[in-house]
PDB file of C-alpha atoms in Angstrom:
ATOM      1  CA  MET X   1      22.541  12.169 -40.289  1.00 37.00           C
ATOM      2  CA  ILE X   2      19.611  12.546 -37.891  1.00 37.00           C
ATOM      3  CA  HIS X   3      17.326  10.956 -40.492  1.00 34.00           C
ATOM      4  CA  HIS X   4      19.639   7.920 -40.695  1.00 34.00           C
ATOM      5  CA  LEU X   5      19.684   7.552 -36.912  1.00 31.00           C
ATOM      6  CA  PHE X   6      15.913   7.718 -36.852  1.00 31.00           C
ATOM      7  CA  ILE X   7      15.595   4.993 -39.531  1.00 33.00           C
ATOM      8  CA  LEU X   8      18.149   2.813 -37.713  1.00 31.00           C
ATOM      9  CA  THR X   9      16.249   3.222 -34.445  1.00 33.00           C
ATOM     10  CA  VAL X  10      12.952   2.316 -36.131  1.00 34.00           C
ATOM     11  CA  LEU X  11      14.516  -0.740 -37.745  1.00 34.00           C
ATOM     12  CA  LEU X  12      16.007  -1.903 -34.440  1.00 35.00           C
ATOM     13  CA  PHE X  13      12.707  -1.578 -32.604  1.00 37.00           C
ATOM     14  CA  ASN X  14      10.787  -3.269 -35.405  1.00 40.00           C
ATOM     15  CA  THR X  15      13.139  -6.237 -35.486  1.00 40.00           C
ATOM     16  CA  THR X  16      13.252  -6.862 -31.729  1.00 41.00           C
ATOM     17  CA  ASN X  17      10.600  -7.991 -29.290  1.00 43.00           C
ATOM     18  CA  ILE X  18      10.563  -4.697 -27.379  1.00 41.00           C
ATOM     19  CA  SER X  19       7.074  -3.588 -26.424  1.00 39.00           C
ATOM     20  CA  PHE X  20       6.110  -0.218 -25.062  1.00 38.00           C
ATOM     21  CA  SER X  21       2.648  -1.220 -23.869  1.00 38.00           C
ATOM     22  CA  LEU X  22       1.910  -0.978 -20.168  1.00 41.00           C
ATOM     23  CA  PRO X  23       1.356  -4.213 -18.264  1.00 47.00           C
ATOM     24  CA  LEU X  24      -2.198  -5.097 -17.450  1.00 50.00           C
ATOM     25  CA  GLN X  25      -3.246  -4.332 -13.895  1.00 56.00           C
ATOM     26  CA  GLU X  26      -3.923  -7.587 -12.120  1.00 74.00           C
ATOM     27  CA  TRP X  27      -5.452  -6.245  -8.917  1.00 82.00           C
ATOM     28  CA  ASN X  28      -8.248  -4.053  -7.648  1.00 93.00           C
ATOM     29  CA  ASP X  29      -7.643  -0.505  -6.506  1.00 95.00           C
ATOM     30  CA  ILE X  30      -8.976   1.914  -3.907  1.00 95.00           C
ATOM     31  CA  GLU X  31      -9.134   5.712  -4.151  1.00 96.00           C
ATOM     32  CA  TYR X  32      -6.806   7.292  -1.554  1.00 94.00           C
ATOM     33  CA  LYS X  33      -9.575   9.418   0.001  1.00 96.00           C
ATOM     34  CA  ASN X  34     -11.598   6.226   0.700  1.00 97.00           C
ATOM     35  CA  ILE X  35      -8.971   4.766   3.061  1.00 97.00           C
ATOM     36  CA  ARG X  36      -9.254   5.282   6.823  1.00 97.00           C
ATOM     37  CA  VAL X  37      -7.780   3.578   9.863  1.00 98.00           C
ATOM     38  CA  THR X  38     -10.146   3.383  12.842  1.00 97.00           C
ATOM     39  CA  ASN X  39     -10.001   2.218  16.440  1.00 95.00           C
ATOM     40  CA  ALA X  40     -12.560   0.809  18.896  1.00 90.00           C
ATOM     41  CA  LYS X  41     -13.636   4.358  19.856  1.00 92.00           C
ATOM     42  CA  ASN X  42     -14.500   5.071  16.181  1.00 91.00           C
ATOM     43  CA  SER X  43     -11.772   7.671  15.908  1.00 95.00           C
ATOM     44  CA  PHE X  44     -10.229   7.651  12.458  1.00 95.00           C
ATOM     45  CA  TYR X  45      -7.007   8.587  10.734  1.00 97.00           C
ATOM     46  CA  SER X  46      -6.863   9.345   6.992  1.00 96.00           C
ATOM     47  CA  LEU X  47      -3.135   8.780   6.308  1.00 95.00           C
ATOM     48  CA  GLY X  48      -2.211  12.414   6.879  1.00 94.00           C
ATOM     49  CA  SER X  49       0.215  14.110   9.237  1.00 96.00           C
ATOM     50  CA  ALA X  50       1.607  12.915  12.560  1.00 96.00           C
ATOM     51  CA  GLU X  51      -0.473  15.611  14.253  1.00 97.00           C
ATOM     52  CA  GLU X  52      -3.645  14.193  12.673  1.00 97.00           C
ATOM     53  CA  LEU X  53      -2.624  10.691  13.774  1.00 97.00           C
ATOM     54  CA  GLN X  54      -2.181  11.717  17.420  1.00 97.00           C
ATOM     55  CA  LYS X  55      -5.369  13.799  17.358  1.00 97.00           C
ATOM     56  CA  ALA X  56      -7.261  10.651  16.315  1.00 97.00           C
ATOM     57  CA  PHE X  57      -5.570   8.044  18.566  1.00 97.00           C
ATOM     58  CA  GLY X  58      -3.776   9.945  21.327  1.00 96.00           C
ATOM     59  CA  LYS X  59      -0.133  10.262  22.187  1.00 97.00           C
ATOM     60  CA  ALA X  60       2.077   7.683  20.512  1.00 97.00           C
ATOM     61  CA  SER X  61       5.437   6.218  21.409  1.00 97.00           C
ATOM     62  CA  ILE X  62       7.789   7.829  18.880  1.00 97.00           C
ATOM     63  CA  GLU X  63      11.120   6.489  17.702  1.00 96.00           C
ATOM     64  CA  LYS X  64      13.475   8.416  15.391  1.00 93.00           C
ATOM     65  CA  VAL X  65      15.411   6.160  13.003  1.00 90.00           C
ATOM     66  CA  GLU X  66      17.840   6.567  10.095  1.00 87.00           C
ATOM     67  CA  ASP X  67      16.074   5.960   6.796  1.00 82.00           C
ATOM     68  CA  GLU X  68      18.545   3.883   4.804  1.00 81.00           C
ATOM     69  CA  VAL X  69      16.316   3.680   1.718  1.00 80.00           C
ATOM     70  CA  GLN X  70      15.179   7.290   1.307  1.00 83.00           C
ATOM     71  CA  GLY X  71      17.918   9.008   3.273  1.00 80.00           C
ATOM     72  CA  GLY X  72      17.381  11.397   6.152  1.00 85.00           C
ATOM     73  CA  HIS X  73      15.301  10.350   9.141  1.00 88.00           C
ATOM     74  CA  GLY X  74      12.161   8.396   9.718  1.00 91.00           C
ATOM     75  CA  TYR X  75       9.776   8.538  12.649  1.00 95.00           C
ATOM     76  CA  GLU X  76       7.890   5.498  13.872  1.00 97.00           C
ATOM     77  CA  TYR X  77       4.683   6.311  15.777  1.00 98.00           C
ATOM     78  CA  LYS X  78       3.678   3.240  17.727  1.00 98.00           C
ATOM     79  CA  TYR X  79       0.454   2.154  19.399  1.00 97.00           C
ATOM     80  CA  GLU X  80      -0.451  -1.353  20.502  1.00 96.00           C
ATOM     81  CA  GLY X  81      -1.294  -3.009  17.178  1.00 96.00           C
ATOM     82  CA  LEU X  82      -0.558   0.008  14.976  1.00 97.00           C
ATOM     83  CA  GLU X  83       2.664   1.527  13.633  1.00 98.00           C
ATOM     84  CA  VAL X  84       2.776   4.555  11.374  1.00 98.00           C
ATOM     85  CA  TYR X  85       5.996   5.569   9.645  1.00 96.00           C
ATOM     86  CA  PHE X  86       6.787   9.076   8.435  1.00 95.00           C
ATOM     87  CA  HIS X  87       9.790   9.950   6.297  1.00 93.00           C
ATOM     88  CA  GLU X  88      10.774  13.309   7.744  1.00 89.00           C
ATOM     89  CA  LYS X  89       7.235  14.751   8.181  1.00 87.00           C
ATOM     90  CA  LYS X  90       5.565  12.987   5.260  1.00 93.00           C
ATOM     91  CA  PHE X  91       3.326   9.910   5.673  1.00 95.00           C
ATOM     92  CA  ASP X  92       4.976   6.773   4.283  1.00 95.00           C
ATOM     93  CA  CYS X  93       3.180   3.674   5.600  1.00 96.00           C
ATOM     94  CA  VAL X  94       0.978   2.178   8.282  1.00 98.00           C
ATOM     95  CA  THR X  95       0.971  -1.370   9.632  1.00 98.00           C
ATOM     96  CA  ILE X  96      -2.036  -2.802  11.480  1.00 98.00           C
ATOM     97  CA  SER X  97      -1.174  -5.932  13.427  1.00 97.00           C
ATOM     98  CA  ASN X  98      -4.155  -6.573  15.698  1.00 94.00           C
ATOM     99  CA  ALA X  99      -7.910  -6.108  15.784  1.00 95.00           C
ATOM    100  CA  LYS X 100      -7.780  -3.027  18.049  1.00 95.00           C
ATOM    101  CA  PHE X 101      -7.411  -1.134  14.773  1.00 97.00           C
ATOM    102  CA  GLN X 102      -9.061  -1.770  11.434  1.00 97.00           C
ATOM    103  CA  VAL X 103      -8.976  -0.273   7.974  1.00 98.00           C
ATOM    104  CA  LEU X 104     -12.049   1.109   6.247  1.00 97.00           C
ATOM    105  CA  LEU X 105     -11.953   0.727   2.454  1.00 97.00           C
ATOM    106  CA  ASN X 106     -14.866   2.380   0.693  1.00 95.00           C
ATOM    107  CA  GLY X 107     -16.659   2.335   4.065  1.00 94.00           C
ATOM    108  CA  LYS X 108     -16.189  -1.429   4.720  1.00 96.00           C
ATOM    109  CA  ALA X 109     -14.115  -2.497   7.726  1.00 96.00           C
ATOM    110  CA  TYR X 110     -11.308  -5.105   7.531  1.00 97.00           C
ATOM    111  CA  LYS X 111      -9.219  -6.269  10.484  1.00 97.00           C
ATOM    112  CA  THR X 112      -6.690  -8.857  11.508  1.00 97.00           C
ATOM    113  CA  GLY X 113      -8.077 -12.223  12.596  1.00 97.00           C
ATOM    114  CA  GLU X 114     -10.774 -12.220   9.890  1.00 97.00           C
ATOM    115  CA  GLY X 115     -10.800 -14.750   7.083  1.00 96.00           C
ATOM    116  CA  ILE X 116      -9.605 -13.668   3.652  1.00 96.00           C
ATOM    117  CA  SER X 117     -12.746 -15.133   2.064  1.00 94.00           C
ATOM    118  CA  ARG X 118     -14.561 -11.779   2.154  1.00 90.00           C
ATOM    119  CA  LEU X 119     -11.716 -10.257   0.158  1.00 95.00           C
ATOM    120  CA  LYS X 120     -12.637 -12.650  -2.642  1.00 94.00           C
ATOM    121  CA  LYS X 121     -16.063 -11.027  -2.968  1.00 93.00           C
ATOM    122  CA  ASP X 122     -14.949  -7.421  -2.426  1.00 95.00           C
ATOM    123  CA  PHE X 123     -11.706  -7.545  -4.461  1.00 96.00           C
ATOM    124  CA  PRO X 124     -11.943 -10.461  -6.904  1.00 95.00           C
ATOM    125  CA  GLU X 125      -8.981  -9.583  -9.170  1.00 95.00           C
ATOM    126  CA  SER X 126      -6.647  -9.092  -6.206  1.00 96.00           C
ATOM    127  CA  PHE X 127      -7.865 -12.292  -4.581  1.00 95.00           C
ATOM    128  CA  LYS X 128      -7.274 -14.213  -7.794  1.00 94.00           C
ATOM    129  CA  GLU X 129      -3.680 -12.914  -7.926  1.00 93.00           C
ATOM    130  CA  LYS X 130      -2.881 -13.685  -4.272  1.00 92.00           C
ATOM    131  CA  LYS X 131       0.634 -14.941  -3.648  1.00 92.00           C
ATOM    132  CA  TRP X 132       2.373 -17.107  -1.055  1.00 90.00           C
ATOM    133  CA  GLU X 133       5.880 -15.846  -0.227  1.00 85.00           C
ATOM    134  CA  TYR X 134       8.094 -15.814   2.876  1.00 83.00           C
ATOM    135  CA  ASP X 135       5.751 -18.215   4.745  1.00 86.00           C
ATOM    136  CA  GLN X 136       2.736 -15.954   4.370  1.00 93.00           C
ATOM    137  CA  GLY X 137       0.073 -15.130   1.858  1.00 95.00           C
ATOM    138  CA  MET X 138      -0.379 -11.677   0.365  1.00 96.00           C
ATOM    139  CA  ILE X 139      -3.268  -9.990  -1.352  1.00 96.00           C
ATOM    140  CA  ARG X 140      -2.446  -6.604  -2.935  1.00 96.00           C
ATOM    141  CA  LEU X 141      -4.684  -3.671  -3.793  1.00 96.00           C
ATOM    142  CA  GLY X 142      -3.495  -0.638  -5.714  1.00 96.00           C
ATOM    143  CA  ILE X 143      -4.135   2.899  -4.462  1.00 96.00           C
ATOM    144  CA  THR X 144      -5.349   5.604  -6.817  1.00 94.00           C
ATOM    145  CA  TYR X 145      -5.287   9.360  -6.369  1.00 93.00           C
ATOM    146  CA  LYS X 146      -7.939  11.218  -8.362  1.00 93.00           C
ATOM    147  CA  LYS X 147      -8.466   7.967 -10.302  1.00 90.00           C
ATOM    148  CA  VAL X 148      -4.801   7.705 -11.338  1.00 93.00           C
ATOM    149  CA  LEU X 149      -2.930   4.603 -10.164  1.00 92.00           C
ATOM    150  CA  THR X 150      -0.037   5.461  -7.843  1.00 91.00           C
ATOM    151  CA  ASP X 151       2.941   3.430  -6.678  1.00 91.00           C
ATOM    152  CA  ALA X 152       1.252   2.866  -3.296  1.00 95.00           C
ATOM    153  CA  PHE X 153      -0.440  -0.365  -2.150  1.00 95.00           C
ATOM    154  CA  ILE X 154      -2.540  -2.034   0.473  1.00 97.00           C
ATOM    155  CA  ILE X 155      -1.290  -5.517   1.350  1.00 96.00           C
ATOM    156  CA  PHE X 156      -3.273  -8.016   3.361  1.00 97.00           C
ATOM    157  CA  SER X 157      -0.959 -10.667   4.809  1.00 97.00           C
ATOM    158  CA  TYR X 158      -2.523 -13.956   5.869  1.00 97.00           C
ATOM    159  CA  ASN X 159      -1.507 -17.263   7.430  1.00 97.00           C
ATOM    160  CA  ASN X 160      -1.955 -20.849   6.231  1.00 95.00           C
ATOM    161  CA  LYS X 161      -5.417 -20.922   7.902  1.00 96.00           C
ATOM    162  CA  GLY X 162      -6.564 -18.059   5.668  1.00 96.00           C
ATOM    163  CA  LEU X 163      -6.713 -15.476   8.481  1.00 97.00           C
ATOM    164  CA  ILE X 164      -5.516 -11.915   8.017  1.00 98.00           C
ATOM    165  CA  THR X 165      -2.399 -11.399  10.171  1.00 97.00           C
ATOM    166  CA  GLU X 166      -1.413  -7.878   9.110  1.00 98.00           C
ATOM    167  CA  ILE X 167      -2.629  -5.010   6.957  1.00 98.00           C
ATOM    168  CA  TRP X 168       0.007  -2.734   5.430  1.00 98.00           C
ATOM    169  CA  ILE X 169      -0.750   0.507   3.574  1.00 97.00           C
ATOM    170  CA  GLY X 170       2.020   2.544   2.033  1.00 95.00           C
ATOM    171  CA  ASN X 171       4.275   3.752  -0.691  1.00 89.00           C
ATOM    172  CA  ASN X 172       6.541   1.543  -2.748  1.00 85.00           C
ATOM    173  CA  ASN X 173       9.952   2.985  -1.946  1.00 72.00           C
ATOM    174  CA  SER X 174      12.005   0.294  -3.629  1.00 54.00           C
TER     175      SER X 174
END
């Protein structure tokens, strides 16, 4: 009986267009340890705990919110131009919205207000796959951990003038 089920399964898969190959990655990636958020005082945060965040940038305005996607509670740590979200006590995402803060990727700084043209040179695959949705452009980079691709991303949002308006780094919780 098991042999017949196996043969039937093989026949079904061989006669359909089902493919088990992984999709090709269409963007560049950055190793997690090579991502830092910095401020004008050259303090940096490496996407760790809330304590590490406040040690780097000082006391934040903190708002506790219900997390409707993951359940439980979230905590938004807010600075002028920077918001960091933690689900319970675990880092989830960071949003940079002005040039007071910048992100260092492999030691190179990127900030809002800059043109996306330098992303073309530094991240050619991601730049080639840029998208325009919801009245903004998006360029996505994958994040790896110990050289293994994760479900986390860096997204550069830009306006119709080609200027970076926001940098988001975080986990895909969809």
